[in-house]
């Protein structure tokens, strides 16, 4: 079966080139959503994989439901295009750690599994803050420092404090779960997710970082819960190797090459052009393994 790779991209297009080269396989179709704010799109070429750049583009804002909208647009475009056994959601600064033969074989072996990472430990406070309160001005979570942004930040803070004081909560009719937004899903589950698209966008409007919650929650509250690959480990569950330190996402550096090579996980994030020798080295290793 063919695989669909769904990529959210907005910068670091040299790294996107490495990623695309690593995915260049006739069994793959690559769908790329460029943030609407990108004025000039990069020239991208493949020899074997079909690449589809979405004409409809979302103005993606960090923390806002627009990220969810962009993801759903990618899933919808891919499913409209054809039937795929798995849909892999990646950012433009990710890289596969395994060859396409290994990835396809692994997914075929676990054909009915959903590779969704679930955060461990008590997430109640995170859930309550992010999706059970109303967040004003969600397109402006990241501020530029101008007077308008400062005013919006103050109003948002006041609104949140009032909700806490008055014990105002929303979305109490569902059990939420959270984890990494980067995941790999089956065709059946993607169809299930898209059938709820309007409800998802409505529920998660005026929330914070819903991209870490909406898929985990939809799967958990459905019959697909039994198909979760690993509920006990976020990285293994999602098949993503991601570095965190003090709740901050850490870039991979050249010194991490051996660590990445020893990993059995399918993908890693995130890479940076400041250390672009690293994705280049990973790409060389993948090509050598294919010989």
PDB file of N, CA and C in Angstrom, residues 89-136:
ATOM      1  N   UNK A  89       2.041  12.576   9.679  1.00  0.00           N
ATOM      2  CA  UNK A  89       2.082  14.032   9.827  1.00  0.00           C
ATOM      3  C   UNK A  89       3.467  14.440  10.329  1.00  0.00           C
ATOM      4  N   UNK A  90       4.136  15.272   9.544  1.00  0.00           N
ATOM      5  CA  UNK A  90       5.484  15.729   9.863  1.00  0.00           C
ATOM      6  C   UNK A  90       5.549  17.247   9.754  1.00  0.00           C
ATOM      7  N   UNK A  91       6.551  17.826  10.395  1.00  0.00           N
ATOM      8  CA  UNK A  91       6.874  19.228  10.135  1.00  0.00           C
ATOM      9  C   UNK A  91       7.976  19.265   9.083  1.00  0.00           C
ATOM     10  N   UNK A  92       8.203  20.434   8.528  1.00  0.00           N
ATOM     11  CA  UNK A  92       9.229  20.573   7.506  1.00  0.00           C
ATOM     12  C   UNK A  92      10.641  20.493   8.029  1.00  0.00           C
ATOM     13  N   UNK A  93      10.799  20.356   9.347  1.00  0.00           N
ATOM     14  CA  UNK A  93      12.137  20.239   9.937  1.00  0.00           C
ATOM     15  C   UNK A  93      12.298  18.885  10.629  1.00  0.00           C
ATOM     16  N   UNK A  94      11.566  17.878  10.156  1.00  0.00           N
ATOM     17  CA  UNK A  94      11.706  16.509  10.639  1.00  0.00           C
ATOM     18  C   UNK A  94      12.548  15.706   9.657  1.00  0.00           C
ATOM     19  N   UNK A  95      12.964  14.519  10.095  1.00  0.00           N
ATOM     20  CA  UNK A  95      13.654  13.580   9.214  1.00  0.00           C
ATOM     21  C   UNK A  95      13.268  12.155   9.597  1.00  0.00           C
ATOM     22  N   UNK A  96      13.166  11.251   8.594  1.00  0.00           N
ATOM     23  CA  UNK A  96      13.018   9.841   8.936  1.00  0.00           C
ATOM     24  C   UNK A  96      14.352   9.299   9.437  1.00  0.00           C
ATOM     25  N   UNK A  97      14.283   8.364  10.362  1.00  0.00           N
ATOM     26  CA  UNK A  97      15.494   7.715  10.865  1.00  0.00           C
ATOM     27  C   UNK A  97      15.688   6.346  10.242  1.00  0.00           C
ATOM     28  N   UNK A  98      14.669   5.881   9.527  1.00  0.00           N
ATOM     29  CA  UNK A  98      14.733   4.567   8.896  1.00  0.00           C
ATOM     30  C   UNK A  98      14.494   4.719   7.391  1.00  0.00           C
ATOM     31  N   UNK A  99      14.905   3.712   6.648  1.00  0.00           N
ATOM     32  CA  UNK A  99      14.651   3.725   5.207  1.00  0.00           C
ATOM     33  C   UNK A  99      13.162   3.548   4.950  1.00  0.00           C
ATOM     34  N   UNK A 100      12.753   3.840   3.727  1.00  0.00           N
ATOM     35  CA  UNK A 100      11.358   3.661   3.371  1.00  0.00           C
ATOM     36  C   UNK A 100      10.950   2.188   3.406  1.00  0.00           C
ATOM     37  N   UNK A 101      11.875   1.288   3.079  1.00  0.00           N
ATOM     38  CA  UNK A 101      11.569  -0.143   3.193  1.00  0.00           C
ATOM     39  C   UNK A 101      11.229  -0.513   4.634  1.00  0.00           C
ATOM     40  N   UNK A 102      12.020  -0.006   5.577  1.00  0.00           N
ATOM     41  CA  UNK A 102      11.789  -0.302   6.991  1.00  0.00           C
ATOM     42  C   UNK A 102      10.466   0.310   7.453  1.00  0.00           C
ATOM     43  N   UNK A 103      10.212   1.561   7.077  1.00  0.00           N
ATOM     44  CA  UNK A 103       8.981   2.241   7.499  1.00  0.00           C
ATOM     45  C   UNK A 103       7.756   1.525   6.946  1.00  0.00           C
ATOM     46  N   UNK A 104       7.786   1.173   5.670  1.00  0.00           N
ATOM     47  CA  UNK A 104       6.641   0.484   5.066  1.00  0.00           C
ATOM     48  C   UNK A 104       6.444  -0.895   5.684  1.00  0.00           C
ATOM     49  N   UNK A 105       7.524  -1.607   5.941  1.00  0.00           N
ATOM     50  CA  UNK A 105       7.424  -2.937   6.552  1.00  0.00           C
ATOM     51  C   UNK A 105       6.872  -2.847   7.973  1.00  0.00           C
ATOM     52  N   UNK A 106       7.355  -1.855   8.721  1.00  0.00           N
ATOM     53  CA  UNK A 106       6.898  -1.675  10.103  1.00  0.00           C
ATOM     54  C   UNK A 106       5.405  -1.381  10.135  1.00  0.00           C
ATOM     55  N   UNK A 107       4.958  -0.487   9.261  1.00  0.00           N
ATOM     56  CA  UNK A 107       3.543  -0.131   9.237  1.00  0.00           C
ATOM     57  C   UNK A 107       2.682  -1.293   8.749  1.00  0.00           C
ATOM     58  N   UNK A 108       3.197  -2.094   7.813  1.00  0.00           N
ATOM     59  CA  UNK A 108       2.453  -3.261   7.347  1.00  0.00           C
ATOM     60  C   UNK A 108       2.321  -4.293   8.464  1.00  0.00           C
ATOM     61  N   UNK A 109       3.371  -4.436   9.261  1.00  0.00           N
ATOM     62  CA  UNK A 109       3.349  -5.380  10.392  1.00  0.00           C
ATOM     63  C   UNK A 109       2.315  -4.957  11.432  1.00  0.00           C
ATOM     64  N   UNK A 110       2.140  -3.638  11.581  1.00  0.00           N
ATOM     65  CA  UNK A 110       1.186  -3.100  12.558  1.00  0.00           C
ATOM     66  C   UNK A 110       0.089  -2.340  11.809  1.00  0.00           C
ATOM     67  N   UNK A 111      -0.521  -3.018  10.860  1.00  0.00           N
ATOM     68  CA  UNK A 111      -1.390  -2.362   9.883  1.00  0.00           C
ATOM     69  C   UNK A 111      -2.578  -1.634  10.497  1.00  0.00           C
ATOM     70  N   UNK A 112      -3.084  -2.118  11.621  1.00  0.00           N
ATOM     71  CA  UNK A 112      -4.277  -1.507  12.210  1.00  0.00           C
ATOM     72  C   UNK A 112      -3.962  -0.663  13.448  1.00  0.00           C
ATOM     73  N   UNK A 113      -2.729  -0.263  13.601  1.00  0.00           N
ATOM     74  CA  UNK A 113      -2.329   0.512  14.768  1.00  0.00           C
ATOM     75  C   UNK A 113      -2.299   2.005  14.454  1.00  0.00           C
ATOM     76  N   UNK A 114      -2.662   2.783  15.470  1.00  0.00           N
ATOM     77  CA  UNK A 114      -2.573   4.245  15.384  1.00  0.00           C
ATOM     78  C   UNK A 114      -1.326   4.671  16.170  1.00  0.00           C
ATOM     79  N   UNK A 115      -0.397   5.315  15.490  1.00  0.00           N
ATOM     80  CA  UNK A 115       0.845   5.736  16.137  1.00  0.00           C
ATOM     81  C   UNK A 115       0.668   7.161  16.664  1.00  0.00           C
ATOM     82  N   UNK A 116       0.086   7.223  17.846  1.00  0.00           N
ATOM     83  CA  UNK A 116      -0.260   8.487  18.498  1.00  0.00           C
ATOM     84  C   UNK A 116       0.448   8.524  19.846  1.00  0.00           C
ATOM     85  N   UNK A 117       1.200   9.578  20.109  1.00  0.00           N
ATOM     86  CA  UNK A 117       1.897   9.705  21.381  1.00  0.00           C
ATOM     87  C   UNK A 117       1.009  10.332  22.441  1.00  0.00           C
ATOM     88  N   UNK A 118       0.981   9.713  23.623  1.00  0.00           N
ATOM     89  CA  UNK A 118       0.197  10.234  24.741  1.00  0.00           C
ATOM     90  C   UNK A 118       1.127  10.675  25.872  1.00  0.00           C
ATOM     91  N   UNK A 119       0.943  11.890  26.351  1.00  0.00           N
ATOM     92  CA  UNK A 119       1.743  12.401  27.471  1.00  0.00           C
ATOM     93  C   UNK A 119       1.499  11.549  28.708  1.00  0.00           C
ATOM     94  N   UNK A 120       2.576  11.342  29.465  1.00  0.00           N
ATOM     95  CA  UNK A 120       2.487  10.529  30.674  1.00  0.00           C
ATOM     96  C   UNK A 120       2.311  11.431  31.899  1.00  0.00           C
ATOM     97  N   UNK A 121       1.852  10.841  32.987  1.00  0.00           N
ATOM     98  CA  UNK A 121       1.665  11.619  34.212  1.00  0.00           C
ATOM     99  C   UNK A 121       0.338  12.346  34.232  1.00  0.00           C
ATOM    100  N   UNK A 122       0.132  13.096  35.281  1.00  0.00           N
ATOM    101  CA  UNK A 122      -1.123  13.825  35.472  1.00  0.00           C
ATOM    102  C   UNK A 122      -1.153  15.070  34.576  1.00  0.00           C
ATOM    103  N   UNK A 123      -2.039  15.082  33.630  1.00  0.00           N
ATOM    104  CA  UNK A 123      -2.149  16.189  32.675  1.00  0.00           C
ATOM    105  C   UNK A 123      -3.359  17.085  32.949  1.00  0.00           C
ATOM    106  N   UNK A 124      -3.999  16.896  34.103  1.00  0.00           N
ATOM    107  CA  UNK A 124      -5.245  17.600  34.398  1.00  0.00           C
ATOM    108  C   UNK A 124      -5.083  19.117  34.319  1.00  0.00           C
ATOM    109  N   UNK A 125      -4.000  19.639  34.916  1.00  0.00           N
ATOM    110  CA  UNK A 125      -3.802  21.099  34.926  1.00  0.00           C
ATOM    111  C   UNK A 125      -3.584  21.626  33.513  1.00  0.00           C
ATOM    112  N   UNK A 126      -2.809  20.892  32.709  1.00  0.00           N
ATOM    113  CA  UNK A 126      -2.567  21.308  31.317  1.00  0.00           C
ATOM    114  C   UNK A 126      -3.873  21.312  30.534  1.00  0.00           C
ATOM    115  N   UNK A 127      -4.651  20.250  30.689  1.00  0.00           N
ATOM    116  CA  UNK A 127      -5.921  20.140  29.968  1.00  0.00           C
ATOM    117  C   UNK A 127      -6.854  21.278  30.342  1.00  0.00           C
ATOM    118  N   UNK A 128      -6.982  21.511  31.646  1.00  0.00           N
ATOM    119  CA  UNK A 128      -7.900  22.551  32.121  1.00  0.00           C
ATOM    120  C   UNK A 128      -7.499  23.916  31.562  1.00  0.00           C
ATOM    121  N   UNK A 129      -6.213  24.232  31.615  1.00  0.00           N
ATOM    122  CA  UNK A 129      -5.746  25.543  31.155  1.00  0.00           C
ATOM    123  C   UNK A 129      -5.909  25.701  29.647  1.00  0.00           C
ATOM    124  N   UNK A 130      -5.665  24.629  28.904  1.00  0.00           N
ATOM    125  CA  UNK A 130      -5.595  24.762  27.452  1.00  0.00           C
ATOM    126  C   UNK A 130      -6.950  24.677  26.754  1.00  0.00           C
ATOM    127  N   UNK A 131      -7.813  23.775  27.222  1.00  0.00           N
ATOM    128  CA  UNK A 131      -9.046  23.566  26.450  1.00  0.00           C
ATOM    129  C   UNK A 131     -10.331  23.667  27.263  1.00  0.00           C
ATOM    130  N   UNK A 132     -10.222  23.942  28.554  1.00  0.00           N
ATOM    131  CA  UNK A 132     -11.434  24.094  29.360  1.00  0.00           C
ATOM    132  C   UNK A 132     -11.634  25.532  29.846  1.00  0.00           C
ATOM    133  N   UNK A 133     -10.835  26.438  29.310  1.00  0.00           N
ATOM    134  CA  UNK A 133     -11.021  27.876  29.530  1.00  0.00           C
ATOM    135  C   UNK A 133     -11.104  28.565  28.168  1.00  0.00           C
ATOM    136  N   UNK A 134     -11.702  29.737  28.160  1.00  0.00           N
ATOM    137  CA  UNK A 134     -11.748  30.547  26.939  1.00  0.00           C
ATOM    138  C   UNK A 134     -10.492  31.414  26.862  1.00  0.00           C
ATOM    139  N   UNK A 135      -9.828  31.370  25.707  1.00  0.00           N
ATOM    140  CA  UNK A 135      -8.627  32.181  25.480  1.00  0.00           C
ATOM    141  C   UNK A 135      -8.947  33.254  24.438  1.00  0.00           C
ATOM    142  N   UNK A 136      -8.893  34.494  24.866  1.00  0.00           N
ATOM    143  CA  UNK A 136      -9.140  35.599  23.942  1.00  0.00           C
ATOM    144  C   UNK A 136      -7.956  35.792  22.992  1.00  0.00           C
TER     145      UNK A 136
END
